[in-house]
């Protein structure tokens, strides 16, 4: 039941996301139609390249939503742009997504709203004026006189039907809505692989940067912490050697301080080792390690892990550090009252979702560690998506390849 609920909520979220790009596609379709009409007068030809670039921008939003590789920029001349295979595929995608995508997204919007309104109708129907007691966004004459408990119960049953509809058919609606984009916005067979090479070059550079940053972090931890502690131990031992015959009491005090410094150095070494590869992953697995992170989070955090078997150690470590950094941001910056971490393995991909109900407005340029998270993920050829509108909530979605 919980999995079905998660699938229904995910379907509604994806339908609403598709509704946003479908409305943009509808606007772009109107713009393109206007330019075509103006082309009959000779004016629209001058506007066609800019219109096709607008179309590419809208299509790229859908590509980002579907995690599809973006193509090269639109050629500047209208003739070259219309000859471009990707542009022609986008022109075929535009009316499909504007119609099918809007319809599916509208269903994804109306059904949950109708479900909430109708299932709660028995709680408030007596407060409505008898002449205006329509219980749903769609005017149904059969319910117009639902002024008694029996009629209100029928209305509530219609809300339950909406819930069942979304739970059972929501994923199918998502597939219908995303079908045009997944078939028409993907690179055609035999497409130039230079874009993929450029992307891999960028992720390789990000991996090298992330590796260098990790080495600098370890070096700072050892230099500023552990090394200083060991120097202090050495100095104190020298003081003990000089004072052991002259002042045994001072020697014992120096030995106590040396022991404290050695214990602190040992603790810092353990912390550095945990930062390289947390032993808890080997001892308790990814689910246990994330549960440990949630127990130390500053806000109540729910962890849902559905990962049969084990992933590669490097992937589990990446997922662990991403969740650790994200929960640290939740505690420090979000002002949230609750958070949720979901980890699901789907085929050969590990999907993470970290969400909180805080104030939102997270920005990768704000120094909150999000840039480091993105680089760590892209180093594994993964995908990172941040959704944090002002006022919240904040949702981080991560997709990692998880070969075992």
mmCIF file of C-alpha atoms in Angstrom:
data_model
loop_
_atom_site.group_PDB
_atom_site.id
_atom_site.type_symbol
_atom_site.label_atom_id
_atom_site.label_comp_id
_atom_site.label_asym_id
_atom_site.label_seq_id
_atom_site.Cartn_x
_atom_site.Cartn_y
_atom_site.Cartn_z
ATOM 1 C CA UNK A 1 0.000 0.000 0.000
ATOM 2 C CA UNK A 2 2.807 2.396 0.863
ATOM 3 C CA UNK A 3 4.542 1.685 -2.437
ATOM 4 C CA UNK A 4 1.289 2.228 -4.349
ATOM 5 C CA UNK A 5 0.818 5.552 -2.515
ATOM 6 C CA UNK A 6 4.352 6.633 -3.373
ATOM 7 C CA UNK A 7 3.782 5.712 -7.014
ATOM 8 C CA UNK A 8 0.525 7.700 -7.078
ATOM 9 C CA UNK A 9 2.161 10.778 -5.520
ATOM 10 C CA UNK A 10 5.095 10.496 -7.911
ATOM 11 C CA UNK A 11 2.680 10.195 -10.851
ATOM 12 C CA UNK A 12 0.801 13.335 -9.774
ATOM 13 C CA UNK A 13 4.075 15.257 -9.371
ATOM 14 C CA UNK A 14 5.288 14.169 -12.824
ATOM 15 C CA UNK A 15 1.931 14.968 -14.419
ATOM 16 C CA UNK A 16 2.010 18.456 -12.932
ATOM 17 C CA UNK A 17 5.601 18.918 -14.094
ATOM 18 C CA UNK A 18 4.536 17.819 -17.568
ATOM 19 C CA UNK A 19 1.599 20.224 -17.398
ATOM 20 C CA UNK A 20 4.046 23.090 -16.923
ATOM 21 C CA UNK A 21 6.072 22.221 -20.012
ATOM 22 C CA UNK A 22 2.864 21.440 -21.944
ATOM 23 C CA UNK A 23 1.544 24.946 -21.280
ATOM 24 C CA UNK A 24 4.869 26.355 -22.493
ATOM 25 C CA UNK A 25 4.538 24.147 -25.574
ATOM 26 C CA UNK A 26 1.021 25.480 -26.162
ATOM 27 C CA UNK A 27 2.313 29.051 -25.965
ATOM 28 C CA UNK A 28 5.160 28.179 -28.345
ATOM 29 C CA UNK A 29 2.634 26.558 -30.706
ATOM 30 C CA UNK A 30 0.568 29.765 -30.765
ATOM 31 C CA UNK A 31 3.737 31.771 -31.392
ATOM 32 C CA UNK A 32 4.786 29.461 -34.211
ATOM 33 C CA UNK A 33 1.337 29.633 -35.809
ATOM 34 C CA UNK A 34 1.411 33.431 -35.661
ATOM 35 C CA UNK A 35 4.833 33.519 -37.288
ATOM 36 C CA UNK A 36 3.642 31.183 -40.040
ATOM 37 C CA UNK A 37 0.688 33.474 -40.738
ATOM 38 C CA UNK A 38 2.996 36.466 -40.808
ATOM 39 C CA UNK A 39 5.250 34.569 -43.215
ATOM 40 C CA UNK A 40 2.489 34.857 -45.809
ATOM 41 C CA UNK A 41 3.114 38.601 -45.650
ATOM 42 C CA UNK A 42 6.881 38.137 -45.777
ATOM 43 C CA UNK A 43 7.445 39.437 -42.225
ATOM 44 C CA UNK A 44 7.405 36.102 -40.377
ATOM 45 C CA UNK A 45 10.439 34.776 -42.265
ATOM 46 C CA UNK A 46 12.612 37.214 -40.327
ATOM 47 C CA UNK A 47 11.103 36.009 -37.026
ATOM 48 C CA UNK A 48 11.396 32.290 -37.784
ATOM 49 C CA UNK A 49 14.973 31.708 -36.460
ATOM 50 C CA UNK A 50 14.136 33.355 -33.128
ATOM 51 C CA UNK A 51 10.903 31.358 -32.942
ATOM 52 C CA UNK A 52 12.746 28.091 -33.543
ATOM 53 C CA UNK A 53 15.221 29.021 -30.793
ATOM 54 C CA UNK A 54 12.261 29.600 -28.483
ATOM 55 C CA UNK A 55 10.942 26.183 -29.477
ATOM 56 C CA UNK A 56 14.355 24.676 -28.672
ATOM 57 C CA UNK A 57 14.286 26.342 -25.240
ATOM 58 C CA UNK A 58 10.844 24.853 -24.486
ATOM 59 C CA UNK A 59 11.924 21.430 -25.778
ATOM 60 C CA UNK A 60 15.069 21.562 -23.648
ATOM 61 C CA UNK A 61 12.932 22.121 -20.566
ATOM 62 C CA UNK A 62 11.122 18.902 -21.368
ATOM 63 C CA UNK A 63 14.451 17.187 -22.057
ATOM 64 C CA UNK A 64 15.690 18.273 -18.634
ATOM 65 C CA UNK A 65 12.523 16.925 -17.031
ATOM 66 C CA UNK A 66 12.935 13.600 -18.835
ATOM 67 C CA UNK A 67 16.740 13.474 -18.342
ATOM 68 C CA UNK A 68 17.378 13.520 -22.086
ATOM 69 C CA UNK A 69 20.633 14.805 -23.576
ATOM 70 C CA UNK A 70 20.290 18.313 -25.038
ATOM 71 C CA UNK A 71 21.269 18.837 -28.708
ATOM 72 C CA UNK A 72 23.493 21.469 -30.254
ATOM 73 C CA UNK A 73 22.122 25.014 -30.668
ATOM 74 C CA UNK A 74 19.687 25.791 -33.477
ATOM 75 C CA UNK A 75 21.376 26.954 -36.687
ATOM 76 C CA UNK A 76 21.087 30.698 -37.144
ATOM 77 C CA UNK A 77 19.623 30.752 -40.655
ATOM 78 C CA UNK A 78 16.005 29.720 -41.171
ATOM 79 C CA UNK A 79 16.862 27.452 -44.108
ATOM 80 C CA UNK A 80 19.544 25.542 -42.176
ATOM 81 C CA UNK A 81 17.304 25.311 -39.096
ATOM 82 C CA UNK A 82 14.417 23.803 -41.048
ATOM 83 C CA UNK A 83 16.774 21.256 -42.575
ATOM 84 C CA UNK A 84 17.999 20.227 -39.127
ATOM 85 C CA UNK A 85 16.587 16.805 -38.141
ATOM 86 C CA UNK A 86 16.325 17.755 -34.473
ATOM 87 C CA UNK A 87 14.301 20.880 -35.281
ATOM 88 C CA UNK A 88 11.913 18.849 -37.424
ATOM 89 C CA UNK A 89 11.447 16.344 -34.595
ATOM 90 C CA UNK A 90 10.739 19.227 -32.217
ATOM 91 C CA UNK A 91 8.151 20.611 -34.627
ATOM 92 C CA UNK A 92 6.436 17.206 -34.582
ATOM 93 C CA UNK A 93 6.676 17.040 -30.782
ATOM 94 C CA UNK A 94 5.228 20.503 -30.169
ATOM 95 C CA UNK A 95 1.527 19.959 -31.044
ATOM 96 C CA UNK A 96 1.527 16.490 -29.471
ATOM 97 C CA UNK A 97 2.832 17.701 -26.129
ATOM 98 C CA UNK A 98 0.697 20.840 -26.225
ATOM 99 C CA UNK A 99 -2.458 18.720 -26.530
ATOM 100 C CA UNK A 100 -1.733 15.327 -24.972
ATOM 101 C CA UNK A 101 0.550 16.747 -22.300
ATOM 102 C CA UNK A 102 -1.926 19.442 -21.293
ATOM 103 C CA UNK A 103 -4.819 16.967 -21.164
ATOM 104 C CA UNK A 104 -2.907 14.436 -19.044
ATOM 105 C CA UNK A 105 -1.572 17.185 -16.791
ATOM 106 C CA UNK A 106 -5.059 18.635 -16.356
ATOM 107 C CA UNK A 107 -6.304 15.202 -15.268
ATOM 108 C CA UNK A 108 -3.389 14.992 -12.847
ATOM 109 C CA UNK A 109 -4.419 18.347 -11.408
ATOM 110 C CA UNK A 110 -8.198 17.924 -11.307
ATOM 111 C CA UNK A 111 -8.423 14.360 -10.031
ATOM 112 C CA UNK A 112 -6.506 14.893 -6.749
ATOM 113 C CA UNK A 113 -8.308 18.199 -6.141
ATOM 114 C CA UNK A 114 -11.689 16.575 -6.802
ATOM 115 C CA UNK A 115 -10.716 13.656 -4.575
ATOM 116 C CA UNK A 116 -9.946 15.976 -1.644
ATOM 117 C CA UNK A 117 -13.079 18.070 -2.171
ATOM 118 C CA UNK A 118 -15.488 15.171 -2.626
ATOM 119 C CA UNK A 119 -14.164 12.863 0.087
ATOM 120 C CA UNK A 120 -14.470 15.692 2.616
ATOM 121 C CA UNK A 121 -17.867 16.800 1.319
ATOM 122 C CA UNK A 122 -19.830 15.057 4.136
ATOM 123 C CA UNK A 123 -17.929 17.227 6.630
ATOM 124 C CA UNK A 124 -19.049 20.566 5.249
ATOM 125 C CA UNK A 125 -22.064 20.061 2.965
ATOM 126 C CA UNK A 126 -24.485 21.321 5.667
ATOM 127 C CA UNK A 127 -22.660 24.659 5.676
ATOM 128 C CA UNK A 128 -23.346 25.276 1.967
ATOM 129 C CA UNK A 129 -26.408 27.236 0.809
ATOM 130 C CA UNK A 130 -29.058 24.855 -0.609
ATOM 131 C CA UNK A 131 -28.948 26.677 -3.950
ATOM 132 C CA UNK A 132 -25.148 26.339 -4.248
ATOM 133 C CA UNK A 133 -24.140 22.923 -2.996
ATOM 134 C CA UNK A 134 -22.409 21.533 -6.089
ATOM 135 C CA UNK A 135 -19.788 19.218 -4.562
ATOM 136 C CA UNK A 136 -17.213 19.135 -7.318
ATOM 137 C CA UNK A 137 -15.358 21.344 -9.769
ATOM 138 C CA UNK A 138 -17.367 19.688 -12.536
ATOM 139 C CA UNK A 139 -21.101 20.516 -12.381
ATOM 140 C CA UNK A 140 -22.960 17.258 -11.906
ATOM 141 C CA UNK A 141 -26.741 17.684 -11.772
ATOM 142 C CA UNK A 142 -27.083 14.330 -10.064
ATOM 143 C CA UNK A 143 -25.319 15.781 -7.034
ATOM 144 C CA UNK A 144 -26.950 19.189 -7.125
ATOM 145 C CA UNK A 145 -29.484 18.202 -4.468
ATOM 146 C CA UNK A 146 -27.011 16.309 -2.257
ATOM 147 C CA UNK A 147 -28.264 18.075 0.859
ATOM 148 C CA UNK A 148 -28.672 14.977 3.033
ATOM 149 C CA UNK A 149 -26.163 12.503 4.398
ATOM 150 C CA UNK A 150 -27.015 9.869 1.778
ATOM 151 C CA UNK A 151 -26.281 12.211 -1.123
ATOM 152 C CA UNK A 152 -23.126 13.460 0.608
ATOM 153 C CA UNK A 153 -21.950 9.857 1.025
ATOM 154 C CA UNK A 154 -22.401 9.284 -2.718
ATOM 155 C CA UNK A 155 -20.292 12.362 -3.334
ATOM 156 C CA UNK A 156 -17.612 10.998 -0.982
ATOM 157 C CA UNK A 157 -17.626 7.722 -2.912
ATOM 158 C CA UNK A 158 -16.941 9.670 -6.104
ATOM 159 C CA UNK A 159 -13.891 11.137 -4.365
ATOM 160 C CA UNK A 160 -12.725 7.632 -3.502
ATOM 161 C CA UNK A 161 -13.175 6.724 -7.183
ATOM 162 C CA UNK A 162 -10.870 9.642 -8.107
ATOM 163 C CA UNK A 163 -8.267 8.330 -5.646
ATOM 164 C CA UNK A 164 -8.474 4.832 -7.114
ATOM 165 C CA UNK A 165 -8.251 6.289 -10.634
ATOM 166 C CA UNK A 166 -5.011 8.137 -9.819
ATOM 167 C CA UNK A 167 -3.542 5.152 -7.964
ATOM 168 C CA UNK A 168 -4.291 2.695 -10.757
ATOM 169 C CA UNK A 169 -4.007 4.790 -13.918
ATOM 170 C CA UNK A 170 -1.675 7.599 -12.816
ATOM 171 C CA UNK A 171 1.538 5.843 -13.988
ATOM 172 C CA UNK A 172 -0.108 5.030 -17.332
ATOM 173 C CA UNK A 173 -1.069 8.689 -17.744
ATOM 174 C CA UNK A 174 2.541 9.647 -17.050
ATOM 175 C CA UNK A 175 3.738 7.302 -19.789
ATOM 176 C CA UNK A 176 1.196 8.762 -22.219
ATOM 177 C CA UNK A 177 2.226 12.303 -21.335
ATOM 178 C CA UNK A 178 5.949 11.573 -21.668
ATOM 179 C CA UNK A 179 5.693 9.429 -24.803
ATOM 180 C CA UNK A 180 6.124 12.282 -27.345
ATOM 181 C CA UNK A 181 9.196 13.608 -25.570
ATOM 182 C CA UNK A 182 10.846 10.235 -25.095
ATOM 183 C CA UNK A 183 10.341 9.328 -28.772
ATOM 184 C CA UNK A 184 10.848 12.679 -30.505
ATOM 185 C CA UNK A 185 13.246 14.637 -28.281
ATOM 186 C CA UNK A 186 15.891 11.959 -27.879
ATOM 187 C CA UNK A 187 18.908 12.132 -30.213
ATOM 188 C CA UNK A 188 18.142 10.316 -33.484
ATOM 189 C CA UNK A 189 20.001 7.149 -34.431
ATOM 190 C CA UNK A 190 23.455 7.929 -35.758
ATOM 191 C CA UNK A 191 23.495 11.387 -34.161
ATOM 192 C CA UNK A 192 26.845 13.092 -33.731
ATOM 193 C CA UNK A 193 28.435 11.821 -30.504
ATOM 194 C CA UNK A 194 30.380 15.026 -29.959
ATOM 195 C CA UNK A 195 27.774 16.214 -27.452
ATOM 196 C CA UNK A 196 28.165 13.030 -25.451
ATOM 197 C CA UNK A 197 31.933 13.349 -25.636
ATOM 198 C CA UNK A 198 31.688 16.936 -24.408
ATOM 199 C CA UNK A 199 29.442 15.845 -21.559
ATOM 200 C CA UNK A 200 31.817 13.049 -20.542
ATOM 201 C CA UNK A 201 34.732 15.469 -20.752
ATOM 202 C CA UNK A 202 32.901 17.840 -18.433
ATOM 203 C CA UNK A 203 32.031 15.073 -15.964
ATOM 204 C CA UNK A 204 35.628 13.838 -16.049
ATOM 205 C CA UNK A 205 36.806 17.342 -15.205
ATOM 206 C CA UNK A 206 34.227 17.488 -12.430
ATOM 207 C CA UNK A 207 35.455 14.129 -11.122
ATOM 208 C CA UNK A 208 39.043 15.384 -11.072
ATOM 209 C CA UNK A 209 37.962 18.590 -9.323
ATOM 210 C CA UNK A 210 35.953 16.620 -6.775
ATOM 211 C CA UNK A 211 38.918 14.301 -6.188
ATOM 212 C CA UNK A 212 41.279 17.250 -5.744
ATOM 213 C CA UNK A 213 38.832 18.936 -3.354
ATOM 214 C CA UNK A 214 38.568 15.708 -1.343
ATOM 215 C CA UNK A 215 42.355 15.447 -1.126
ATOM 216 C CA UNK A 216 42.558 19.072 0.022
ATOM 217 C CA UNK A 217 39.919 18.388 2.675
ATOM 218 C CA UNK A 218 41.805 15.347 3.957
ATOM 219 C CA UNK A 219 45.112 17.281 3.908
ATOM 220 C CA UNK A 220 43.579 20.160 5.889
ATOM 221 C CA UNK A 221 42.055 17.755 8.393
ATOM 222 C CA UNK A 222 45.391 16.006 8.913
ATOM 223 C CA UNK A 223 47.495 19.171 8.887
ATOM 224 C CA UNK A 224 45.308 21.427 11.010
ATOM 225 C CA UNK A 225 44.092 18.781 13.430
ATOM 226 C CA UNK A 226 45.902 15.479 13.765
ATOM 227 C CA UNK A 227 49.386 16.763 12.941
ATOM 228 C CA UNK A 228 49.114 19.545 15.515
ATOM 229 C CA UNK A 229 47.942 17.067 18.136
ATOM 230 C CA UNK A 230 50.898 14.781 17.449
ATOM 231 C CA UNK A 231 53.319 17.727 17.615
ATOM 232 C CA UNK A 232 51.814 18.608 20.985
ATOM 233 C CA UNK A 233 52.285 14.987 22.144
ATOM 234 C CA UNK A 234 55.926 15.120 21.069
ATOM 235 C CA UNK A 235 56.511 18.415 22.898
ATOM 236 C CA UNK A 236 54.839 17.131 26.052
ATOM 237 C CA UNK A 237 56.872 13.920 25.993
ATOM 238 C CA UNK A 238 60.018 16.015 25.764
ATOM 239 C CA UNK A 239 58.871 18.027 28.740
ATOM 240 C CA UNK A 240 58.210 14.804 30.655
ATOM 241 C CA UNK A 241 61.704 13.523 29.896
ATOM 242 C CA UNK A 242 63.255 16.709 31.280
ATOM 243 C CA UNK A 243 61.009 16.856 34.348
ATOM 244 C CA UNK A 244 60.892 13.181 35.326
ATOM 245 C CA UNK A 245 63.882 13.483 37.673
ATOM 246 C CA UNK A 246 63.519 17.087 38.816
ATOM 247 C CA UNK A 247 59.738 17.388 39.251
ATOM 248 C CA UNK A 248 57.840 14.077 39.115
ATOM 249 C CA UNK A 249 54.482 15.815 39.766
ATOM 250 C CA UNK A 250 54.926 18.057 36.735
ATOM 251 C CA UNK A 251 55.984 15.027 34.695
ATOM 252 C CA UNK A 252 52.760 13.206 35.603
ATOM 253 C CA UNK A 253 50.699 16.280 34.656
ATOM 254 C CA UNK A 254 52.506 16.523 31.318
ATOM 255 C CA UNK A 255 51.891 12.826 30.715
ATOM 256 C CA UNK A 256 48.163 13.358 31.330
ATOM 257 C CA UNK A 257 48.109 16.188 28.787
ATOM 258 C CA UNK A 258 50.069 14.078 26.299
ATOM 259 C CA UNK A 259 47.578 11.233 26.715
ATOM 260 C CA UNK A 260 44.650 13.626 26.133
ATOM 261 C CA UNK A 261 46.324 15.009 23.003
ATOM 262 C CA UNK A 262 46.989 11.487 21.705
ATOM 263 C CA UNK A 263 43.339 10.502 22.266
ATOM 264 C CA UNK A 264 42.166 13.633 20.438
ATOM 265 C CA UNK A 265 44.535 12.855 17.546
ATOM 266 C CA UNK A 266 43.160 9.312 17.405
ATOM 267 C CA UNK A 267 39.577 10.627 17.305
ATOM 268 C CA UNK A 268 40.434 13.016 14.497
ATOM 269 C CA UNK A 269 42.136 10.224 12.542
ATOM 270 C CA UNK A 270 38.991 8.136 12.901
ATOM 271 C CA UNK A 271 36.896 11.072 11.675
ATOM 272 C CA UNK A 272 39.139 11.484 8.629
ATOM 273 C CA UNK A 273 38.893 7.739 7.909
ATOM 274 C CA UNK A 274 35.102 7.877 8.164
ATOM 275 C CA UNK A 275 35.115 10.804 5.730
ATOM 276 C CA UNK A 276 36.979 8.709 3.158
ATOM 277 C CA UNK A 277 34.726 5.631 3.315
ATOM 278 C CA UNK A 278 32.310 5.287 6.249
ATOM 279 C CA UNK A 279 32.757 1.868 7.946
ATOM 280 C CA UNK A 280 29.024 1.884 8.724
ATOM 281 C CA UNK A 281 28.340 1.142 5.041
ATOM 282 C CA UNK A 282 30.283 -2.103 5.240
ATOM 283 C CA UNK A 283 28.840 -2.996 8.643
ATOM 284 C CA UNK A 284 25.160 -2.108 8.218
ATOM 285 C CA UNK A 285 24.644 -1.524 4.496
ATOM 286 C CA UNK A 286 23.141 1.538 2.831
ATOM 287 C CA UNK A 287 19.786 1.309 4.638
ATOM 288 C CA UNK A 288 21.398 1.098 8.084
ATOM 289 C CA UNK A 289 23.877 3.866 7.292
ATOM 290 C CA UNK A 290 21.118 6.230 6.132
ATOM 291 C CA UNK A 291 19.021 5.354 9.180
ATOM 292 C CA UNK A 292 21.993 6.385 11.311
ATOM 293 C CA UNK A 293 22.222 9.708 9.461
ATOM 294 C CA UNK A 294 18.495 10.304 9.986
ATOM 295 C CA UNK A 295 18.779 9.612 13.716
ATOM 296 C CA UNK A 296 21.370 12.383 14.067
ATOM 297 C CA UNK A 297 19.507 14.864 11.848
ATOM 298 C CA UNK A 298 18.379 18.052 13.541
ATOM 299 C CA UNK A 299 14.780 17.617 12.308
ATOM 300 C CA UNK A 300 12.553 14.516 12.303
ATOM 301 C CA UNK A 301 13.529 12.504 9.244
ATOM 302 C CA UNK A 302 11.832 9.492 7.662
ATOM 303 C CA UNK A 303 13.973 7.071 5.659
ATOM 304 C CA UNK A 304 12.509 4.713 3.048
ATOM 305 C CA UNK A 305 14.993 2.387 1.351
ATOM 306 C CA UNK A 306 13.969 -0.153 -1.275
ATOM 307 C CA UNK A 307 17.295 -1.433 -2.594
ATOM 308 C CA UNK A 308 17.464 -5.211 -2.958
ATOM 309 C CA UNK A 309 21.019 -6.479 -2.676
ATOM 310 C CA UNK A 310 24.089 -4.251 -2.605
ATOM 311 C CA UNK A 311 25.308 -1.635 -5.048
ATOM 312 C CA UNK A 312 28.930 -0.897 -5.858
ATOM 313 C CA UNK A 313 30.796 0.433 -2.819
ATOM 314 C CA UNK A 314 31.611 3.723 -4.569
ATOM 315 C CA UNK A 315 27.938 4.275 -5.447
ATOM 316 C CA UNK A 316 26.804 3.555 -1.890
ATOM 317 C CA UNK A 317 29.465 5.935 -0.569
ATOM 318 C CA UNK A 318 28.310 8.639 -2.985
ATOM 319 C CA UNK A 319 24.686 8.167 -1.954
ATOM 320 C CA UNK A 320 25.707 8.290 1.719
ATOM 321 C CA UNK A 321 27.674 11.531 1.360
ATOM 322 C CA UNK A 322 24.921 13.148 -0.737
ATOM 323 C CA UNK A 323 22.302 12.371 1.910
ATOM 324 C CA UNK A 324 24.646 13.487 4.694
ATOM 325 C CA UNK A 325 25.313 16.851 3.028
ATOM 326 C CA UNK A 326 21.633 17.333 2.133
ATOM 327 C CA UNK A 327 20.459 16.622 5.698
ATOM 328 C CA UNK A 328 23.150 18.940 7.014
ATOM 329 C CA UNK A 329 21.723 21.682 4.781
ATOM 330 C CA UNK A 330 18.211 20.893 6.022
ATOM 331 C CA UNK A 331 19.334 21.321 9.627
ATOM 332 C CA UNK A 332 21.379 24.484 9.043
ATOM 333 C CA UNK A 333 19.452 26.445 6.425
ATOM 334 C CA UNK A 334 15.921 25.209 5.720
ATOM 335 C CA UNK A 335 13.956 25.916 8.904
ATOM 336 C CA UNK A 336 12.081 22.684 8.182
ATOM 337 C CA UNK A 337 10.026 20.681 10.673
ATOM 338 C CA UNK A 338 10.385 17.353 8.855
ATOM 339 C CA UNK A 339 12.373 15.675 6.115
ATOM 340 C CA UNK A 340 12.168 12.472 4.114
ATOM 341 C CA UNK A 341 14.822 10.406 2.356
ATOM 342 C CA UNK A 342 13.745 7.869 -0.247
ATOM 343 C CA UNK A 343 16.176 5.529 -1.978
ATOM 344 C CA UNK A 344 14.893 3.149 -4.657
ATOM 345 C CA UNK A 345 16.738 0.893 -7.045
ATOM 346 C CA UNK A 346 15.126 0.774 -10.469
ATOM 347 C CA UNK A 347 16.833 -1.531 -12.938
ATOM 348 C CA UNK A 348 20.448 -0.341 -13.094
ATOM 349 C CA UNK A 349 19.807 3.082 -11.538
ATOM 350 C CA UNK A 350 19.785 4.189 -7.907
ATOM 351 C CA UNK A 351 17.185 6.922 -7.363
ATOM 352 C CA UNK A 352 17.389 9.242 -4.359
ATOM 353 C CA UNK A 353 14.884 11.839 -3.200
ATOM 354 C CA UNK A 354 15.616 14.125 -0.252
ATOM 355 C CA UNK A 355 12.750 16.489 0.582
ATOM 356 C CA UNK A 356 11.938 18.878 3.410
ATOM 357 C CA UNK A 357 9.075 21.257 4.237
ATOM 358 C CA UNK A 358 11.322 24.247 4.893
ATOM 359 C CA UNK A 359 11.393 27.766 3.504
ATOM 360 C CA UNK A 360 12.967 26.770 0.176
ATOM 361 C CA UNK A 361 15.018 29.150 -1.929
ATOM 362 C CA UNK A 362 18.096 26.878 -1.965
ATOM 363 C CA UNK A 363 20.718 28.119 -4.420
ATOM 364 C CA UNK A 364 23.831 26.299 -5.575
ATOM 365 C CA UNK A 365 25.673 29.612 -5.537
ATOM 366 C CA UNK A 366 24.831 30.201 -1.869
ATOM 367 C CA UNK A 367 27.704 28.180 -0.435
ATOM 368 C CA UNK A 368 25.469 25.436 0.976
ATOM 369 C CA UNK A 369 27.486 22.529 -0.474
ATOM 370 C CA UNK A 370 25.065 21.902 -3.358
ATOM 371 C CA UNK A 371 27.777 22.510 -5.945
ATOM 372 C CA UNK A 372 29.913 19.852 -4.289
ATOM 373 C CA UNK A 373 26.965 17.457 -4.339
ATOM 374 C CA UNK A 374 26.425 18.069 -8.063
ATOM 375 C CA UNK A 375 30.101 17.521 -8.882
ATOM 376 C CA UNK A 376 30.250 14.327 -6.856
ATOM 377 C CA UNK A 377 27.164 12.994 -8.672
ATOM 378 C CA UNK A 378 28.240 14.052 -12.155
ATOM 379 C CA UNK A 379 31.595 12.380 -11.551
ATOM 380 C CA UNK A 380 29.663 9.087 -11.613
ATOM 381 C CA UNK A 381 27.729 10.092 -14.740
ATOM 382 C CA UNK A 382 24.677 10.651 -12.566
ATOM 383 C CA UNK A 383 22.011 13.338 -12.603
ATOM 384 C CA UNK A 384 21.179 15.941 -9.984
ATOM 385 C CA UNK A 385 17.958 17.989 -9.901
ATOM 386 C CA UNK A 386 17.141 20.689 -7.347
ATOM 387 C CA UNK A 387 13.588 22.004 -6.922
ATOM 388 C CA UNK A 388 13.451 24.683 -4.237
ATOM 389 C CA UNK A 389 10.992 27.512 -4.921
ATOM 390 C CA UNK A 390 10.833 30.414 -2.476
ATOM 391 C CA UNK A 391 8.535 29.397 0.355
ATOM 392 C CA UNK A 392 9.381 25.716 -0.082
ATOM 393 C CA UNK A 393 9.347 22.836 -0.140
ATOM 394 C CA UNK A 394 12.798 21.732 -1.271
ATOM 395 C CA UNK A 395 13.292 18.483 -3.169
ATOM 396 C CA UNK A 396 16.593 17.022 -4.339
ATOM 397 C CA UNK A 397 16.465 14.190 -6.853
ATOM 398 C CA UNK A 398 19.560 12.160 -7.650
ATOM 399 C CA UNK A 399 20.032 9.392 -10.194
ATOM 400 C CA UNK A 400 23.139 7.214 -10.060
ATOM 401 C CA UNK A 401 24.191 4.201 -12.121
ATOM 402 C CA UNK A 402 24.384 1.320 -9.653
ATOM 403 C CA UNK A 403 26.242 -1.591 -11.165
ATOM 404 C CA UNK A 404 26.967 -4.224 -8.523
#
